[in-house]
């Protein structure tokens, strides 16, 4: 059991190191040597888990779609908002997430590995479909088309935000994005009770840290 | 005069060729040889206009922000919509535009040349500021913040659209994006009279082609 846990931790260290190197240099310029150097572990340990740079990239992309931190809410639409806010909060702090965007917008890496956008779109579609069944959405809203547009919008807002000369807060930008689109999605009674505040993401994460893991 | 016109045309051929090569292979993998090959002109002709790959990339980016086709409308908000729809219509048809996005989302090229996003944001901000002065916008709308979000959203929707396995029409996606965001920006009387239809872009371009240039 201890050995298995160590293996999981080692695998995680290599994925983190690979994500950092992909994020900083791009897929093509990333080398196994740089990833080993970042991980501070041996080549033997690496090859036990990953046989190539390609496999490391696939591993990074595999970890990148996560609902971690999103908990059941009174309104499904709040879960949709939480998913977007939490991702915005975590992305600048977690190389696995930013590397996965960098791999997705790089046409060569995208050609090799595809993107995780279809999975994000599917997650959002599920949440919005349930929201619609519960009567939270206006009748004209198409869950899949809306989820697809918002995954795109989220991604582009992230790219523009990180490219700006003046530093902008991604969570604040994503919060503003949802304030822009929710009035045309949510029924008024639900809209008034959704929390799209930029502080919500940090608050959720702090609360979850405060709860002792059983 | 004939010589000057020829020079302008030659410069344009090189920019087009460079845009196609950047768009297909990315900035790093693009070579002067490939650009010459695509242009079908001599190395001497190239160096008369551009001394390096860097200069070609700057030239491509310089051409990429354009209000071509956007004409004065009753509502400034319609001009904002037209700018976005026309760009969506033209992008898949004009390598200069798609290459400029590819250069902007590539962190290495972006580090060398910056992006044109600030210029797009400024164009949108000007239009929205005038729309606000004319009473077309709801009181809470901040022209600059809204323009920035929509430039980001436009870019990300384009990236996700081109990456999908099922072919999607970018103009239809951008049309849907504006239907999502306009209700929270436009005053109701203006909103009802805006044309966000995906067919609008093709119609505008056909009409302009039909008008004989004086």
Coordinates of C-alpha atoms in Angstrom, one line a residue:
Chain A
X1 CA 0.0 0.0 0.0
X2 CA 2.8 2.4 0.9
X3 CA 4.5 1.5 -2.4
X4 CA 1.3 2.2 -4.3
X5 CA 0.9 5.6 -2.7
X6 CA 4.5 6.4 -3.5
X7 CA 3.9 5.5 -7.1
X8 CA 0.9 7.7 -7.3
X9 CA 2.8 10.6 -5.8
X10 CA 5.8 10.1 -8.1
X11 CA 3.4 10.0 -11.1
X12 CA 1.9 13.2 -9.9
X13 CA 5.3 14.9 -9.5
X14 CA 6.2 14.1 -13.1
X15 CA 2.8 15.4 -14.4
X16 CA 3.3 18.6 -12.5
X17 CA 6.8 19.0 -13.8
X18 CA 5.7 18.3 -17.4
X19 CA 2.8 20.7 -17.0
X20 CA 5.2 23.5 -15.8
X21 CA 7.6 22.9 -18.7
X22 CA 4.8 22.7 -21.3
X23 CA 3.3 25.8 -19.9
X24 CA 6.5 27.8 -20.0
X25 CA 8.0 26.5 -23.3
X26 CA 5.2 25.0 -25.3
X27 CA 5.0 21.4 -26.3
X28 CA 7.5 21.4 -29.1
X29 CA 10.3 23.1 -27.2
X30 CA 9.7 21.0 -24.0
X31 CA 12.4 18.3 -23.5
X32 CA 12.4 15.2 -21.3
X33 CA 15.7 16.5 -19.8
X34 CA 13.9 19.8 -18.7
X35 CA 11.0 17.8 -17.2
X36 CA 13.4 15.5 -15.3
X37 CA 15.3 18.5 -14.1
X38 CA 12.1 20.1 -12.8
X39 CA 10.9 16.9 -11.2
X40 CA 14.2 16.2 -9.4
X41 CA 13.8 12.5 -9.9
X42 CA 15.6 9.8 -12.0
X43 CA 15.1 8.9 -15.6
X44 CA 14.3 5.4 -14.4
X45 CA 11.5 6.7 -12.2
X46 CA 10.1 8.6 -15.1
X47 CA 10.1 5.7 -17.6
X48 CA 8.3 3.5 -15.0
X49 CA 5.3 5.9 -15.4
X50 CA 5.7 7.5 -18.8
X51 CA 7.5 6.3 -21.9
X52 CA 7.5 9.5 -23.9
X53 CA 6.8 13.2 -24.0
X54 CA 3.5 12.4 -25.8
X55 CA 2.4 10.2 -22.9
X56 CA 3.2 13.0 -20.5
X57 CA 1.1 15.4 -22.5
X58 CA -1.8 13.0 -22.6
X59 CA -1.5 12.6 -18.8
X60 CA -1.6 16.3 -18.3
X61 CA -4.7 16.7 -20.5
X62 CA -6.3 13.8 -18.7
X63 CA -6.0 15.6 -15.3
X64 CA -7.3 18.9 -16.6
X65 CA -11.0 18.5 -16.5
X66 CA -12.2 18.6 -12.9
X67 CA -15.2 19.5 -10.9
X68 CA -13.1 19.6 -7.7
X69 CA -14.7 22.0 -5.3
X70 CA -18.1 22.2 -7.0
X71 CA -20.7 20.9 -4.5
X72 CA -24.4 20.5 -4.8
X73 CA -26.3 23.8 -4.6
X74 CA -30.0 24.8 -4.4
X75 CA -29.8 25.8 -8.1
X76 CA -28.0 23.8 -10.8
X77 CA -27.1 27.2 -12.4
X78 CA -25.1 28.0 -9.3
X79 CA -23.1 24.9 -9.9
X80 CA -22.4 26.0 -13.5
X81 CA -21.2 29.4 -12.2
X82 CA -19.1 27.7 -9.5
X83 CA -17.4 25.4 -12.0
X84 CA -16.4 28.5 -14.1
X85 CA -15.3 30.6 -11.1
X86 CA -13.4 27.8 -9.4
X87 CA -11.5 27.1 -12.6
X88 CA -10.6 30.7 -13.0
X89 CA -9.4 30.8 -9.4
X90 CA -7.3 27.7 -9.8
X91 CA -5.9 28.2 -13.3
X92 CA -3.2 30.8 -12.4
X93 CA -2.2 28.6 -9.4
X94 CA -2.1 25.2 -11.1
X95 CA 0.2 24.5 -14.0
X96 CA -1.8 21.4 -14.9
X97 CA -4.7 23.6 -15.9
X98 CA -2.8 26.3 -17.7
X99 CA -0.7 23.7 -19.5
X100 CA -3.8 22.0 -20.7
X101 CA -5.1 25.3 -22.3
X102 CA -1.6 25.9 -23.8
X103 CA -1.7 22.4 -25.4
X104 CA -5.2 23.0 -26.7
X105 CA -4.6 26.4 -28.4
X106 CA -1.3 25.1 -29.9
X107 CA -2.5 23.7 -33.3
X108 CA 0.3 21.1 -33.5
X109 CA -0.3 19.7 -30.0
X110 CA -4.0 19.8 -30.7
X111 CA -3.5 17.8 -33.8
X112 CA -1.7 15.1 -31.8
X113 CA -3.8 15.0 -28.6
X114 CA -7.1 16.8 -29.3
X115 CA -8.4 19.1 -26.6
X116 CA -10.5 18.7 -23.5
X117 CA -13.1 21.2 -24.7
X118 CA -15.6 18.6 -25.7
X119 CA -15.4 17.2 -22.1
X120 CA -15.9 20.7 -20.6
X121 CA -18.8 21.2 -23.0
X122 CA -20.4 17.9 -22.0
X123 CA -20.1 18.8 -18.3
X124 CA -21.7 22.1 -18.8
X125 CA -24.4 20.6 -21.0
X126 CA -25.3 18.1 -18.3
X127 CA -25.6 20.8 -15.6
X128 CA -27.7 23.1 -17.9
X129 CA -29.9 20.2 -19.0
X130 CA -30.7 19.5 -15.4
X131 CA -31.2 23.2 -14.7
X132 CA -33.7 23.3 -17.6
X133 CA -35.6 20.3 -16.3
X134 CA -35.9 22.1 -13.0
X135 CA -37.3 25.2 -14.6
X136 CA -34.2 27.4 -13.9
X137 CA -33.6 28.3 -17.6
X138 CA -35.6 30.4 -19.9
X139 CA -37.5 28.3 -22.5
X140 CA -35.3 29.3 -25.5
X141 CA -32.0 28.1 -24.0
X142 CA -30.3 25.2 -25.8
X143 CA -28.1 23.6 -23.1
X144 CA -25.5 22.2 -25.5
X145 CA -25.2 25.3 -27.7
X146 CA -25.0 27.5 -24.6
X147 CA -22.4 25.3 -22.9
X148 CA -20.3 25.3 -26.1
X149 CA -20.4 29.1 -26.4
X150 CA -19.4 29.6 -22.8
X151 CA -16.5 27.1 -22.9
X152 CA -15.2 29.1 -25.8
X153 CA -15.9 32.5 -24.2
X154 CA -14.2 31.3 -21.0
X155 CA -11.1 30.2 -22.9
X156 CA -10.8 33.4 -24.9
X157 CA -11.3 35.6 -21.9
X158 CA -8.5 33.7 -20.2
X159 CA -6.2 34.2 -23.1
X160 CA -6.9 37.9 -23.4
X161 CA -6.7 38.4 -19.7
X162 CA -3.2 36.9 -19.4
X163 CA -2.0 38.8 -22.4
X164 CA -2.9 42.3 -21.1
X165 CA -0.1 44.7 -20.1
X166 CA -2.2 45.8 -17.1
X167 CA -2.6 42.8 -14.7
X168 CA -6.2 41.7 -14.6
X169 CA -7.8 39.2 -12.2
X170 CA -9.2 36.2 -14.2
X171 CA -11.9 35.5 -11.5
X172 CA -13.2 39.0 -11.8
X173 CA -13.3 38.8 -15.6
X174 CA -15.1 35.4 -15.5
X175 CA -17.5 36.8 -12.9
X176 CA -18.3 39.7 -15.3
X177 CA -18.7 37.3 -18.2
X178 CA -21.4 35.4 -16.3
X179 CA -23.1 38.7 -15.3
X180 CA -23.2 39.4 -19.0
X181 CA -24.8 36.1 -20.1
X182 CA -26.9 34.9 -17.2
X183 CA -29.8 37.4 -17.7
X184 CA -30.5 35.8 -21.0
X185 CA -30.4 32.3 -19.6
X186 CA -31.8 32.2 -16.1
X187 CA -35.5 32.8 -15.2
X188 CA -35.7 36.0 -13.1
X189 CA -36.5 34.4 -9.8
X190 CA -33.3 32.2 -10.0
X191 CA -31.2 35.0 -11.5
X192 CA -31.7 37.2 -8.5
X193 CA -30.5 34.4 -6.2
X194 CA -27.3 33.4 -8.0
X195 CA -24.0 34.4 -6.6
X196 CA -21.5 35.4 -9.3
X197 CA -19.2 37.4 -7.1
X198 CA -15.5 37.1 -7.8
X199 CA -14.9 36.4 -4.1
X200 CA -17.0 33.3 -4.2
X201 CA -14.3 31.0 -5.5
X202 CA -11.7 31.8 -2.8
X203 CA -14.5 31.5 -0.2
X204 CA -15.5 28.0 -1.4
X205 CA -11.9 26.8 -1.4
X206 CA -11.2 28.2 2.1
X207 CA -14.3 26.6 3.5
X208 CA -13.4 23.2 2.0
X209 CA -9.9 23.4 3.4
X210 CA -11.4 24.2 6.8
X211 CA -13.5 21.0 6.9
X212 CA -11.4 18.2 8.4
X213 CA -11.1 15.2 6.0
X214 CA -12.7 12.2 7.8
Chain B
X1 CA 2.8 55.2 -60.3
X2 CA 2.7 51.8 -62.0
X3 CA 5.9 50.9 -60.2
X4 CA 4.4 52.0 -56.9
X5 CA 1.3 49.9 -57.5
X6 CA 3.4 46.9 -58.4
X7 CA 5.4 47.4 -55.1
X8 CA 2.2 47.5 -53.1
X9 CA 0.9 44.3 -54.8
X10 CA 4.2 42.5 -54.3
X11 CA 4.2 43.4 -50.6
X12 CA 0.7 42.1 -50.3
X13 CA 1.6 38.8 -52.0
X14 CA 4.4 38.3 -49.5
X15 CA 2.2 39.1 -46.5
X16 CA -0.4 36.7 -47.8
X17 CA 2.2 34.0 -48.3
X18 CA 3.6 34.5 -44.9
X19 CA 0.2 34.5 -43.3
X20 CA -0.6 31.2 -45.0
X21 CA 2.6 29.6 -43.8
X22 CA 2.3 31.0 -40.2
X23 CA -1.3 29.8 -40.2
X24 CA -0.4 26.3 -41.3
X25 CA 2.9 25.7 -39.4
X26 CA 3.0 28.3 -36.6
X27 CA 5.6 31.0 -36.3
X28 CA 8.6 28.9 -35.1
X29 CA 8.3 26.3 -37.8
X30 CA 7.7 28.8 -40.6
X31 CA 10.7 29.3 -42.8
X32 CA 11.6 32.1 -45.3
X33 CA 12.1 29.3 -47.9
X34 CA 8.5 28.1 -47.4
X35 CA 7.2 31.7 -47.7
X36 CA 9.1 32.4 -50.9
X37 CA 7.9 29.1 -52.3
X38 CA 4.3 30.1 -51.5
X39 CA 4.7 33.6 -52.9
X40 CA 6.3 32.3 -56.1
X41 CA 8.6 35.4 -56.2
X42 CA 12.3 35.9 -55.8
X43 CA 14.3 36.3 -52.6
X44 CA 15.4 39.7 -53.9
X45 CA 11.8 40.9 -54.2
X46 CA 11.2 39.7 -50.7
X47 CA 14.2 41.5 -49.1
X48 CA 13.2 44.7 -50.9
X49 CA 10.1 44.7 -48.6
X50 CA 10.9 42.6 -45.6
X51 CA 14.3 41.8 -44.1
X52 CA 13.3 39.0 -41.8
X53 CA 10.6 36.6 -40.7
X54 CA 10.0 38.9 -37.7
X55 CA 9.2 41.8 -40.0
X56 CA 6.8 39.6 -42.0
X57 CA 5.0 38.6 -38.7
X58 CA 4.7 42.3 -37.7
X59 CA 3.4 43.1 -41.2
X60 CA 0.7 40.3 -40.9
X61 CA -0.4 41.5 -37.5
X62 CA -0.5 45.1 -38.7
X63 CA -3.0 44.2 -41.4
X64 CA -5.2 42.2 -39.1
X65 CA -7.4 44.8 -37.5
X66 CA -9.9 46.0 -39.9
X67 CA -13.3 47.6 -40.0
X68 CA -13.6 46.9 -43.7
X69 CA -17.3 46.4 -44.6
X70 CA -18.6 48.0 -41.4
X71 CA -20.7 51.0 -42.6
X72 CA -22.7 53.6 -40.5
X73 CA -25.9 52.2 -39.1
X74 CA -28.9 53.7 -37.4
X75 CA -27.7 52.2 -34.1
X76 CA -24.0 52.1 -33.1
X77 CA -24.7 48.7 -31.5
X78 CA -25.5 47.4 -34.9
X79 CA -22.0 48.5 -36.1
X80 CA -20.6 46.6 -33.1
X81 CA -22.5 43.4 -34.1
X82 CA -21.5 43.9 -37.8
X83 CA -17.8 44.2 -36.8
X84 CA -18.0 40.8 -35.1
X85 CA -20.1 39.1 -37.8
X86 CA -18.0 40.3 -40.7
X87 CA -14.8 39.2 -39.0
X88 CA -16.3 35.8 -38.4
X89 CA -17.3 35.6 -42.0
X90 CA -13.9 36.7 -43.3
X91 CA -11.6 34.8 -40.9
X92 CA -12.0 31.3 -42.5
X93 CA -11.5 33.0 -45.9
X94 CA -8.5 35.2 -45.2
X95 CA -5.3 33.7 -43.9
X96 CA -4.1 37.2 -42.7
X97 CA -6.9 37.1 -40.1
X98 CA -6.5 33.5 -39.0
X99 CA -2.7 33.9 -38.9
X100 CA -3.0 36.9 -36.6
X101 CA -5.0 34.8 -34.1
X102 CA -2.5 32.0 -34.4
X103 CA 0.3 34.4 -33.7
X104 CA -1.6 35.9 -30.7
X105 CA -2.4 32.6 -29.0
X106 CA 1.2 31.3 -29.5
X107 CA 3.0 32.5 -26.3
X108 CA 6.4 32.7 -28.0
X109 CA 5.2 34.8 -30.9
X110 CA 3.1 36.9 -28.5
X111 CA 6.2 37.6 -26.4
X112 CA 7.9 38.9 -29.6
X113 CA 5.2 40.8 -31.2
X114 CA 2.4 41.3 -28.7
X115 CA -1.2 40.9 -29.9
X116 CA -3.8 43.1 -31.7
X117 CA -6.3 42.4 -28.9
X118 CA -5.8 45.9 -27.3
X119 CA -6.6 47.4 -30.7
X120 CA -9.8 45.4 -31.1
X121 CA -10.7 46.3 -27.6
X122 CA -10.2 50.0 -28.3
X123 CA -12.3 49.8 -31.5
X124 CA -15.2 48.1 -29.6
X125 CA -14.8 50.6 -26.7
X126 CA -15.1 53.5 -29.1
X127 CA -18.3 52.1 -30.7
X128 CA -19.8 51.2 -27.3
X129 CA -19.0 54.6 -25.8
X130 CA -20.8 56.3 -28.6
X131 CA -23.7 53.8 -28.3
X132 CA -23.9 54.7 -24.6
X133 CA -23.9 58.5 -25.3
X134 CA -26.8 57.9 -27.7
X135 CA -28.8 56.0 -25.0
X136 CA -28.6 52.6 -26.7
X137 CA -26.9 50.9 -23.7
X138 CA -28.3 50.0 -20.3
X139 CA -27.0 52.3 -17.6
X140 CA -24.8 49.7 -15.9
X141 CA -22.7 48.8 -19.0
X142 CA -19.0 49.7 -18.9
X143 CA -18.0 50.1 -22.6
X144 CA -14.3 49.1 -22.0
X145 CA -15.0 46.1 -19.8
X146 CA -17.7 44.9 -22.1
X147 CA -15.5 45.3 -25.2
X148 CA -12.7 43.4 -23.5
X149 CA -14.9 40.5 -22.5
X150 CA -16.4 40.3 -25.9
X151 CA -13.0 40.4 -27.7
X152 CA -12.0 37.5 -25.4
X153 CA -15.2 35.6 -25.9
X154 CA -15.0 36.1 -29.7
X155 CA -11.5 34.7 -29.8
X156 CA -12.3 31.7 -27.7
X157 CA -15.4 30.8 -29.6
X158 CA -13.4 30.9 -32.8
X159 CA -10.8 28.5 -31.2
X160 CA -13.3 26.0 -29.9
X161 CA -15.3 26.2 -33.2
X162 CA -12.3 25.3 -35.4
X163 CA -11.3 22.5 -33.0
X164 CA -14.6 20.7 -33.1
X165 CA -14.9 17.3 -34.9
X166 CA -18.3 18.3 -36.3
X167 CA -17.9 21.3 -38.6
X168 CA -19.5 24.4 -37.1
X169 CA -20.2 27.7 -38.8
X170 CA -18.2 30.5 -37.1
X171 CA -20.7 33.2 -38.2
X172 CA -23.6 31.2 -36.6
X173 CA -21.6 30.7 -33.4
X174 CA -20.8 34.5 -33.2
X175 CA -24.4 35.3 -34.0
X176 CA -25.5 33.1 -31.0
X177 CA -22.8 34.7 -28.8
X178 CA -24.3 38.2 -29.5
X179 CA -27.8 36.9 -28.9
X180 CA -26.5 35.7 -25.5
X181 CA -25.0 39.0 -24.4
X182 CA -27.0 41.8 -26.1
X183 CA -30.1 41.5 -23.8
X184 CA -27.9 42.6 -20.9
X185 CA -26.4 45.5 -22.9
X186 CA -29.0 47.0 -25.2
X187 CA -32.0 49.0 -24.0
X188 CA -35.1 47.0 -25.1
X189 CA -36.2 49.4 -27.9
X190 CA -32.8 49.0 -29.6
X191 CA -32.5 45.3 -28.8
X192 CA -35.6 44.5 -30.8
X193 CA -34.3 46.3 -33.8
X194 CA -30.8 44.8 -34.0
X195 CA -30.0 42.3 -36.7
X196 CA -27.8 39.5 -35.3
X197 CA -28.7 37.0 -38.0
X198 CA -25.8 34.8 -39.3
X199 CA -26.8 35.7 -42.9
X200 CA -26.2 39.4 -42.3
X201 CA -22.4 39.2 -42.9
X202 CA -22.6 37.5 -46.3
X203 CA -25.4 39.9 -47.3
X204 CA -23.4 43.0 -46.4
X205 CA -20.4 41.7 -48.4
X206 CA -22.4 40.9 -51.4
X207 CA -24.1 44.3 -51.4
X208 CA -20.8 46.0 -51.2
X209 CA -19.4 44.0 -54.1
X210 CA -22.5 44.9 -56.1
X211 CA -21.8 48.6 -55.7
X212 CA -19.5 49.8 -58.5
X213 CA -16.4 51.5 -57.1
X214 CA -16.4 55.1 -58.5

